[in-house]
mmCIF file with all atom_site columns, C-alpha atoms in Angstrom:
data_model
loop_
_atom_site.group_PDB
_atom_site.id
_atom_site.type_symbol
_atom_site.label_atom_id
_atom_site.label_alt_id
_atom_site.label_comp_id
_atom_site.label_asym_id
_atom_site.label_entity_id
_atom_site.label_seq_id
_atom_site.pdbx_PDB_ins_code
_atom_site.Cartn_x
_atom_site.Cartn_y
_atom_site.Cartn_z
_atom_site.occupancy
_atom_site.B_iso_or_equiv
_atom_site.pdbx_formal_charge
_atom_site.auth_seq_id
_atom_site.auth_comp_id
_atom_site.auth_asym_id
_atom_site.auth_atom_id
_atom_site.pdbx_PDB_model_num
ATOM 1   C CA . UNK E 1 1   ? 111.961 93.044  29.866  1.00 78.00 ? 21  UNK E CA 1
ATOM 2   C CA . UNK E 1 2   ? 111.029 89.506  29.635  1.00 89.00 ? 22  UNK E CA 1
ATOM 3   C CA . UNK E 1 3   ? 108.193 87.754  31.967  1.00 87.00 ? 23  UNK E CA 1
ATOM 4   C CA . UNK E 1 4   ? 111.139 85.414  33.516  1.00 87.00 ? 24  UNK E CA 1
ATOM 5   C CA . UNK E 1 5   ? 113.262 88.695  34.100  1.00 92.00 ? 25  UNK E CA 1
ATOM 6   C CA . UNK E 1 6   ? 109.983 90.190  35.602  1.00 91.00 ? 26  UNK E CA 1
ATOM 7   C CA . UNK E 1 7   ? 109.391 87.525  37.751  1.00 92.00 ? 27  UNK E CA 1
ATOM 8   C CA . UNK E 1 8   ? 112.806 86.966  39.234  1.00 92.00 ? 28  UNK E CA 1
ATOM 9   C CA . UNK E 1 9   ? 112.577 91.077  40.113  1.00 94.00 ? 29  UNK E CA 1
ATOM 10  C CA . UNK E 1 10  ? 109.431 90.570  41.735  1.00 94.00 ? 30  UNK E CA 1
ATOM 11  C CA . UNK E 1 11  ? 110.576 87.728  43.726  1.00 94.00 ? 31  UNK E CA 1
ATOM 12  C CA . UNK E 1 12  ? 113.390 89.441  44.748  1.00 96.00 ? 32  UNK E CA 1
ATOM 13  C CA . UNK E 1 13  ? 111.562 92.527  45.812  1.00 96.00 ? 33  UNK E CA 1
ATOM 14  C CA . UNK E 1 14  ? 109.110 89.640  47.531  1.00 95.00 ? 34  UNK E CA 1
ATOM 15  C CA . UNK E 1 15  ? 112.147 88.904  49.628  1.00 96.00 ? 35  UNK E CA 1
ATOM 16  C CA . UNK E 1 16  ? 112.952 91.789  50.282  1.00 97.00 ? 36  UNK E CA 1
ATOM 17  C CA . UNK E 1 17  ? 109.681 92.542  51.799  1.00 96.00 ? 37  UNK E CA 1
ATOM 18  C CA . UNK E 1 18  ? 109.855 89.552  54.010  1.00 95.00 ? 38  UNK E CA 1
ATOM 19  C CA . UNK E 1 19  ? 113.218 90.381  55.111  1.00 96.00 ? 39  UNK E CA 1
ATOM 20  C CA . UNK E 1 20  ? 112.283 93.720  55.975  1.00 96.00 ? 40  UNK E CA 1
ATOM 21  C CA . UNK E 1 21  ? 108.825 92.477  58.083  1.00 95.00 ? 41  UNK E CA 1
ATOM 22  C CA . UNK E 1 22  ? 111.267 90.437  60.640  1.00 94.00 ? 42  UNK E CA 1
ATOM 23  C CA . UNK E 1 23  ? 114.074 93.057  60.578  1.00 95.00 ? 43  UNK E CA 1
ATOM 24  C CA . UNK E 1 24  ? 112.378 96.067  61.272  1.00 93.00 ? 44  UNK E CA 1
ATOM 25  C CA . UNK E 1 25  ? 110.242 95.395  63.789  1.00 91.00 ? 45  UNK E CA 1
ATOM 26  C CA . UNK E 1 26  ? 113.282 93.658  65.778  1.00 93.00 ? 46  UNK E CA 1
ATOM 27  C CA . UNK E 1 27  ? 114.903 96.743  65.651  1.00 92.00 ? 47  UNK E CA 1
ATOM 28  C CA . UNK E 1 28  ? 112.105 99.696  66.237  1.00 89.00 ? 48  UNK E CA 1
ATOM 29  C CA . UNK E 1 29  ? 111.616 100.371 70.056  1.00 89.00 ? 49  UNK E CA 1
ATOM 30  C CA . UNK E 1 30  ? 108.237 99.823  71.748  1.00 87.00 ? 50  UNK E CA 1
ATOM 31  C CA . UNK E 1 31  ? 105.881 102.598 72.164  1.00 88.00 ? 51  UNK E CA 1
ATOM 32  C CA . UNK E 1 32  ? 102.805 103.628 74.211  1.00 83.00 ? 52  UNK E CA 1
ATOM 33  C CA . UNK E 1 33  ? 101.644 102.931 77.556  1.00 84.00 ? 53  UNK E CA 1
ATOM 34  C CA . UNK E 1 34  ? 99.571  99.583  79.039  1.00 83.00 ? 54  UNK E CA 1
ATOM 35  C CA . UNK E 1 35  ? 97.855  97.496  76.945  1.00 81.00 ? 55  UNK E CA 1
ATOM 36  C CA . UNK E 1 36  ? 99.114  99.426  73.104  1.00 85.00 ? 56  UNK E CA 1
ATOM 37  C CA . UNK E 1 37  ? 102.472 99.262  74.503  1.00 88.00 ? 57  UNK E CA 1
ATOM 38  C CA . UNK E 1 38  ? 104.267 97.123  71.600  1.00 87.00 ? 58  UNK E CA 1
ATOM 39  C CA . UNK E 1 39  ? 101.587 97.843  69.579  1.00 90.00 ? 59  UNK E CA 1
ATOM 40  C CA . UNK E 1 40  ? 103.737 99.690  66.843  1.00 91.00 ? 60  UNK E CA 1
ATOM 41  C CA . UNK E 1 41  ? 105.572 96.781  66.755  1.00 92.00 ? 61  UNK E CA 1
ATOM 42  C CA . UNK E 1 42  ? 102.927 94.100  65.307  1.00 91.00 ? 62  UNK E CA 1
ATOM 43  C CA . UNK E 1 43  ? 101.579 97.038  62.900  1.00 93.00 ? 63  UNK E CA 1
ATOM 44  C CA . UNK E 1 44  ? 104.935 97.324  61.574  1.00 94.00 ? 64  UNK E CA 1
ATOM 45  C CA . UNK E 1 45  ? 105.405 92.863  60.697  1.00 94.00 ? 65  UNK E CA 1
ATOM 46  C CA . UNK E 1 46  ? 101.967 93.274  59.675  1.00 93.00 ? 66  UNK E CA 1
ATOM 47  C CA . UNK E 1 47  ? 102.122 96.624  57.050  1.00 95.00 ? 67  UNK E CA 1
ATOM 48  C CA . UNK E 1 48  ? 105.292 94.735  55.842  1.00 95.00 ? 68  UNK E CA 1
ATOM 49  C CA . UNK E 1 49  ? 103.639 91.531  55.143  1.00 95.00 ? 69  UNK E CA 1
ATOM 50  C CA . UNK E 1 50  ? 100.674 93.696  53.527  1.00 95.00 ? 70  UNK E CA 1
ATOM 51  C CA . UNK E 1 51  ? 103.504 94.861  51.119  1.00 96.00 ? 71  UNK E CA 1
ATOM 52  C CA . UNK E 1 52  ? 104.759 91.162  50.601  1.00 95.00 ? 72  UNK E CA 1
ATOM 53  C CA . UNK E 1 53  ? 101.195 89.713  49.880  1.00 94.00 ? 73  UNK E CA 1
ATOM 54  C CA . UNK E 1 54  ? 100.798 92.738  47.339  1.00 95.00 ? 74  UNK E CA 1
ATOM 55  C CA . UNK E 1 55  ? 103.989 91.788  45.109  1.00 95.00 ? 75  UNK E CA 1
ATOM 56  C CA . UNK E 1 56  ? 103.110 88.246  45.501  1.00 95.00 ? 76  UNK E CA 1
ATOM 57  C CA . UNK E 1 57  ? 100.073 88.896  43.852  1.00 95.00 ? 77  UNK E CA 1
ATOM 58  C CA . UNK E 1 58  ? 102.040 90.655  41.009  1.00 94.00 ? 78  UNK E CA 1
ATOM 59  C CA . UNK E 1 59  ? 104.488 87.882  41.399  1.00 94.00 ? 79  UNK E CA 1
ATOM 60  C CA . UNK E 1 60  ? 101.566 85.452  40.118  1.00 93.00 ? 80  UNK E CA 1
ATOM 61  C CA . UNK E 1 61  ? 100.481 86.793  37.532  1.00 93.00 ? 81  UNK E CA 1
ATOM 62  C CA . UNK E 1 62  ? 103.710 87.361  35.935  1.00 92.00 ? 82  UNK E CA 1
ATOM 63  C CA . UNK E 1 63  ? 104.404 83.966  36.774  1.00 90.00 ? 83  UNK E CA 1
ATOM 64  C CA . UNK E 1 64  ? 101.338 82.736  34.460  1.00 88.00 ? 84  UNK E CA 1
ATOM 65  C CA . UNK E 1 65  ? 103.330 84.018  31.959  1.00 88.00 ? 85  UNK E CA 1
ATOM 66  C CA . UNK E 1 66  ? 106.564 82.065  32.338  1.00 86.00 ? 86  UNK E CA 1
ATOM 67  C CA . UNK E 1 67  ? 107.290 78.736  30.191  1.00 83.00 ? 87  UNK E CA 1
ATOM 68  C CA . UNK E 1 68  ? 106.125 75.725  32.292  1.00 80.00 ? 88  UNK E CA 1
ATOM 69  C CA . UNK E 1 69  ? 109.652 75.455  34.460  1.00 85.00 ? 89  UNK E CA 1
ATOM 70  C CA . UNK E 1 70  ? 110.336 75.272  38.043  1.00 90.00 ? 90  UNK E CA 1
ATOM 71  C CA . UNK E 1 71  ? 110.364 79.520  38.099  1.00 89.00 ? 91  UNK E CA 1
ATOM 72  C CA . UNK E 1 72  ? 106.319 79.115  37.393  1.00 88.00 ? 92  UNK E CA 1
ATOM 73  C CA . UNK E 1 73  ? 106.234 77.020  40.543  1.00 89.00 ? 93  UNK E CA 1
ATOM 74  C CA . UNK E 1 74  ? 108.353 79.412  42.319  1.00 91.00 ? 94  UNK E CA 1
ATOM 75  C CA . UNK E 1 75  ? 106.157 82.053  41.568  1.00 92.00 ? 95  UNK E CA 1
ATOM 76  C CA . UNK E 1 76  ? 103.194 80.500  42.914  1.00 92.00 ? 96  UNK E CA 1
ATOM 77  C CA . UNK E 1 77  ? 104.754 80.316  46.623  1.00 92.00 ? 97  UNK E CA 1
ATOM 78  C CA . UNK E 1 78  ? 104.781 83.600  47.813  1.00 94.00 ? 98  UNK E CA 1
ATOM 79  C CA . UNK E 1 79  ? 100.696 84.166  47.651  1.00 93.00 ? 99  UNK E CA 1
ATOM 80  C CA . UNK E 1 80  ? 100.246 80.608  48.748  1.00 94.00 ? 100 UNK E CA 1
ATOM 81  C CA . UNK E 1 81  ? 102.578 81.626  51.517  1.00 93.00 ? 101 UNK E CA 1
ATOM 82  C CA . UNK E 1 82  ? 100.697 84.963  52.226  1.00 93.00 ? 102 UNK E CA 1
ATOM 83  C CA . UNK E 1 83  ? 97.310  83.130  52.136  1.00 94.00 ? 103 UNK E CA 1
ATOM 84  C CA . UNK E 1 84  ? 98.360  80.503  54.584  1.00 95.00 ? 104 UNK E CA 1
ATOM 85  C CA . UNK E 1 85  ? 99.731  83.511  56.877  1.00 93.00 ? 105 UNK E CA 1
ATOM 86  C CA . UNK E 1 86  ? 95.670  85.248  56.821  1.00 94.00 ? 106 UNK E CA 1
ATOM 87  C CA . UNK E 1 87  ? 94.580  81.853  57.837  1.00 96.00 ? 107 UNK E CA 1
ATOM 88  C CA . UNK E 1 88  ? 97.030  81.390  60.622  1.00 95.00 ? 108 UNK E CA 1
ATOM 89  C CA . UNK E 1 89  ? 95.880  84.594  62.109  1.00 92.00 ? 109 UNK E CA 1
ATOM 90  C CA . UNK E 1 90  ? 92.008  83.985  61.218  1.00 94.00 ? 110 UNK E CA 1
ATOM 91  C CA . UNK E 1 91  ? 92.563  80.408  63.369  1.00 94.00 ? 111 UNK E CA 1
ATOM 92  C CA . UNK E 1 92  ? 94.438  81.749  65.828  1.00 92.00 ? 112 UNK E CA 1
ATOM 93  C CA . UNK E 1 93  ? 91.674  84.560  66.436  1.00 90.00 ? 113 UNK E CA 1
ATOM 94  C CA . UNK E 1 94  ? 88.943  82.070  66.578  1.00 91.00 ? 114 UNK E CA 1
ATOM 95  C CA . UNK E 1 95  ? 90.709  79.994  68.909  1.00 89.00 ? 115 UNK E CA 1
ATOM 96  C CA . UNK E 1 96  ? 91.449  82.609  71.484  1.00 86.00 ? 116 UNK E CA 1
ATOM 97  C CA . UNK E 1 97  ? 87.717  83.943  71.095  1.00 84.00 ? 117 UNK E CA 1
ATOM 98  C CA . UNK E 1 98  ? 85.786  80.710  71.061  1.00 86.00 ? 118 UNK E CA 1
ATOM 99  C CA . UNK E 1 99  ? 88.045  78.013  72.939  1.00 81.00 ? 119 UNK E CA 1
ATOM 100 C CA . UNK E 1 100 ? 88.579  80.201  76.038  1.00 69.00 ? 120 UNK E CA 1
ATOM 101 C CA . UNK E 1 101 ? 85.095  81.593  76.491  1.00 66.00 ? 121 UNK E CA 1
ATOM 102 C CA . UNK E 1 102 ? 85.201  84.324  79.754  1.00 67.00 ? 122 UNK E CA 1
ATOM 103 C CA . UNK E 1 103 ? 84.062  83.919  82.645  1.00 68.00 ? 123 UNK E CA 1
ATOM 104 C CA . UNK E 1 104 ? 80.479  83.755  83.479  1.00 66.00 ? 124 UNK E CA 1
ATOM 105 C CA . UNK E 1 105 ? 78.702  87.439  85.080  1.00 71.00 ? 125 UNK E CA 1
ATOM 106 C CA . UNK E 1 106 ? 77.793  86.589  88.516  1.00 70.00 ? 126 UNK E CA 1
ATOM 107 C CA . UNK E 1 107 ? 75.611  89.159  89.723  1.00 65.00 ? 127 UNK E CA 1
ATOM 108 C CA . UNK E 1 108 ? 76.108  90.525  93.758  1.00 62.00 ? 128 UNK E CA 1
ATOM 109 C CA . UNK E 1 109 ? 75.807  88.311  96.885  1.00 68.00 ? 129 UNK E CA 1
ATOM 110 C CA . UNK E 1 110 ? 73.430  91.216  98.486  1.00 70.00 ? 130 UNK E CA 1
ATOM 111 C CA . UNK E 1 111 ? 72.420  94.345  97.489  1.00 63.00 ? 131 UNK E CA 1
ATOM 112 C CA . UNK E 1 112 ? 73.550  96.762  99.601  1.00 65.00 ? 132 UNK E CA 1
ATOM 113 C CA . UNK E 1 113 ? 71.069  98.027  102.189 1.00 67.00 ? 133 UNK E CA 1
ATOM 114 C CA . UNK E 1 114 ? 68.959  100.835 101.143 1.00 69.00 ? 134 UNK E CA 1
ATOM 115 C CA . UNK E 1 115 ? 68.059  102.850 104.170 1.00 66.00 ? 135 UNK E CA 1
ATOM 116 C CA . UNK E 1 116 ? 63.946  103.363 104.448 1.00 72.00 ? 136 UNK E CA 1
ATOM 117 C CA . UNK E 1 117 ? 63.656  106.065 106.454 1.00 75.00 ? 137 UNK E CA 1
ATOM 118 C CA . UNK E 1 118 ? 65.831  109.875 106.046 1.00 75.00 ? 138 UNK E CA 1
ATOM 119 C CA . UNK E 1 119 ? 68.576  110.445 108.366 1.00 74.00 ? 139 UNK E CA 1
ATOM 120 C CA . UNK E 1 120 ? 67.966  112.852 111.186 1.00 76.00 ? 140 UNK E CA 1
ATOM 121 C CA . UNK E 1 121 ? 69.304  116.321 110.161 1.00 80.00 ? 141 UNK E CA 1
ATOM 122 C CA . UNK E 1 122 ? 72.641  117.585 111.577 1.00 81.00 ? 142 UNK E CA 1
ATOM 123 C CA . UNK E 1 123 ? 72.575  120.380 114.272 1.00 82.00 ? 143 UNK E CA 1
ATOM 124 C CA . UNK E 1 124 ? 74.482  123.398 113.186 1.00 79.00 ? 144 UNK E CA 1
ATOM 125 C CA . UNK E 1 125 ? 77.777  124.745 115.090 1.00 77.00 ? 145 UNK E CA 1
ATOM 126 C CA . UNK E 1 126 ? 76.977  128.055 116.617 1.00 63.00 ? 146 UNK E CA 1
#
């Protein structure tokens, strides 16, 4: 096989994996309890778009070895697109974590009283 028939196979198995990182999590039901519940869900986009940045990687460097034509360019979007993704998420992290700080401990209004003395012992039922 040829590096342009390589490349268009790769791309198309690219697609694929995008496809597949929408679809399946739109149609797999939320699991657990609380907080994880729904947690399945962003695993699954995210494995599939682990699998995507993989072949776009291949995708690359069998691009490289294309003729200089608009497929070589093609080739090039997919990691550019999967690099752009890890940055989204990497921005979006630091934004919740350092533009929304928590808020501040504030210790007790009083401590509660500590009695100083022992209580009185209980008389026993006869």
């Amino acid at each position: 096989m040829t590096a342009r028939k390589w490349t268009l196979a790769l791309l198309a198995l690219w697609a694929l994996c995008i496809a597949a990182s929408v679809a399946v999590p739109w149609l797999t039901p939320a699991r657990g309890d609380g907080l994880t519940r729904g947690l399945n869900i962003v695993m699954t986009f995210l494995a599939w778009q682990a699998a995507a940045g993989l072949v776009a990687i291949a995708v690359w460097i069998t691009g490289r070895r294309v003729a200089a034509t608009w497929l070589r360019w093609l080739a090039r979007l997919p990691l550019l697109l999967a690099i752009l993704l890890v940055l989204g998420l990497a921005g979006l992290l630091l934004w919740v974590n350092l533009g929304h700080p928590g808020r501040p401990e504030t210790p007790p209004a009083s401590a509660p009283a500590v009695p100083t003395q022992p209580r009185p012992p209980v008389p026993a039922e006869e």
